[in-house]
Short mmCIF file of C-alpha atoms in Angstrom, two decimals:
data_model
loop_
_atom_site.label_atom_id
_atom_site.label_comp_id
_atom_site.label_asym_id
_atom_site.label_seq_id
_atom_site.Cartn_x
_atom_site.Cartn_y
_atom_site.Cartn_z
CA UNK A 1445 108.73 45.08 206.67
CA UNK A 1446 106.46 47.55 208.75
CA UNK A 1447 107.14 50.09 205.66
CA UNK A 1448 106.02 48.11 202.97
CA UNK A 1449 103.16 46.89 204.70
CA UNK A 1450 102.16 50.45 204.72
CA UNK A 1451 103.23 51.25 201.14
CA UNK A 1452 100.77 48.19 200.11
CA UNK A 1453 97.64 49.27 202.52
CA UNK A 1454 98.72 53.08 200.99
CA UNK A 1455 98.04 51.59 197.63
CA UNK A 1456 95.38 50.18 198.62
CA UNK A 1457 93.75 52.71 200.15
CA UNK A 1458 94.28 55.21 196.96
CA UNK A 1459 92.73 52.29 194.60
CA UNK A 1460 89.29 52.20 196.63
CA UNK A 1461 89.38 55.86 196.09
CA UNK A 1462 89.92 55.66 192.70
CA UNK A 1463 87.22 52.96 192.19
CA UNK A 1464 83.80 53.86 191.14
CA UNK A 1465 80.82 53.23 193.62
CA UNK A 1466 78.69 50.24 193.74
CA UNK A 1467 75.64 51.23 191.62
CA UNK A 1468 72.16 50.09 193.30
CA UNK A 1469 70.42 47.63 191.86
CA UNK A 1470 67.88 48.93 189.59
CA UNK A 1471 65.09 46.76 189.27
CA UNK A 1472 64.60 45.20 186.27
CA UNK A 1473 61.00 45.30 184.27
CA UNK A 1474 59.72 44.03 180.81
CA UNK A 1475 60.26 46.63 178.42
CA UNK A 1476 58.63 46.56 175.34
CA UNK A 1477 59.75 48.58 171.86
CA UNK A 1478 57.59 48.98 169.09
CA UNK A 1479 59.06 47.67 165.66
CA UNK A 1480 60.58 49.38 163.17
CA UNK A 1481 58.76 50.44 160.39
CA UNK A 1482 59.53 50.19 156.36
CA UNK A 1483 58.47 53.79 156.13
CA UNK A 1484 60.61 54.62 158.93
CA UNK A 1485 63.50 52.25 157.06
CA UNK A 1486 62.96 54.33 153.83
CA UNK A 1487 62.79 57.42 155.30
CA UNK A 1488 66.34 56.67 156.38
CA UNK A 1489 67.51 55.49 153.20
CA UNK A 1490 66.80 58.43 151.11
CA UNK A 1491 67.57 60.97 154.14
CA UNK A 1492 70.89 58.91 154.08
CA UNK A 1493 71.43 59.43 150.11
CA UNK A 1494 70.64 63.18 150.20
CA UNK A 1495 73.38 63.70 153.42
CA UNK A 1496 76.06 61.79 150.88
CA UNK A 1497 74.99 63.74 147.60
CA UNK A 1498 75.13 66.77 149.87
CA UNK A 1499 78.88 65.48 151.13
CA UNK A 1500 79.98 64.81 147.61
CA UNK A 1501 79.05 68.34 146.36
CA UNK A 1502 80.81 69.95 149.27
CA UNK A 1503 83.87 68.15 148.91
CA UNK A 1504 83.64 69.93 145.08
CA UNK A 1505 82.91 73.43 146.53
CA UNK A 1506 86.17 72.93 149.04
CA UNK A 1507 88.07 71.63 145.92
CA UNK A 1508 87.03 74.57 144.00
CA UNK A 1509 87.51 76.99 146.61
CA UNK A 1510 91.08 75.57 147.05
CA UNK A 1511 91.81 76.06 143.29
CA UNK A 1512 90.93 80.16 143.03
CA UNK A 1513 92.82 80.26 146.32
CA UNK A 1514 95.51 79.28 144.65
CA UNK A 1515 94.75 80.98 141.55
CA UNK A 1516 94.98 84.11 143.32
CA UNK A 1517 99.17 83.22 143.74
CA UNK A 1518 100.46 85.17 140.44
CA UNK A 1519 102.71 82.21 139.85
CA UNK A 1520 100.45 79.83 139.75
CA UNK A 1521 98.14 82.12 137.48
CA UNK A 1522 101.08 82.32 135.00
CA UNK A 1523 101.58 78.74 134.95
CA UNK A 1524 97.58 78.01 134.38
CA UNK A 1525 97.70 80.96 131.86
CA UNK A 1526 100.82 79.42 129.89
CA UNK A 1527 99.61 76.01 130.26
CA UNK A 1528 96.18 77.05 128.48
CA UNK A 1529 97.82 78.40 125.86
#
């Protein structure tokens, strides 16, 4: 009985020192944010749509870039070549 008393306070003792520290309480004041402007909205938007254009087009150039690679296999060329014809 005496040893599992100990295993539990063990336990115990190993999840307080796993357990974070109590945080002080950090007083709490009125904090104000200024709103959102449309510019600031639209600025978003179109910084948004270049990003995905951008995205798009580099998805293309790694596409591309994948295709010579594999171009540059001489079976592969032979089966474009033969293909073409």
């Amino acid at each position: 009985m005496l040893d599992k008393n100990r295993e539990v306070e063990d336990q115990q003792a190993q999840a307080e020192a796993l357990a974070l520290p109590e945080l002080p309480e950090v007083p709490t004041t009125k904090v104000t944010f200024s709103p959102v402007t449309q510019d600031a909205l639209d600025t978003f938007d179109e910084a948004y749509r270049q990003l995905r254009k951008q995205r798009r087009s580099l998805k293309r150039y790694h596409l591309a870039d994948a295709l010579f690679a594999s171009l540059e296999d001489p079976e592969v060329m032979a089966a474009v070549i033969k293909r073409l014809r």
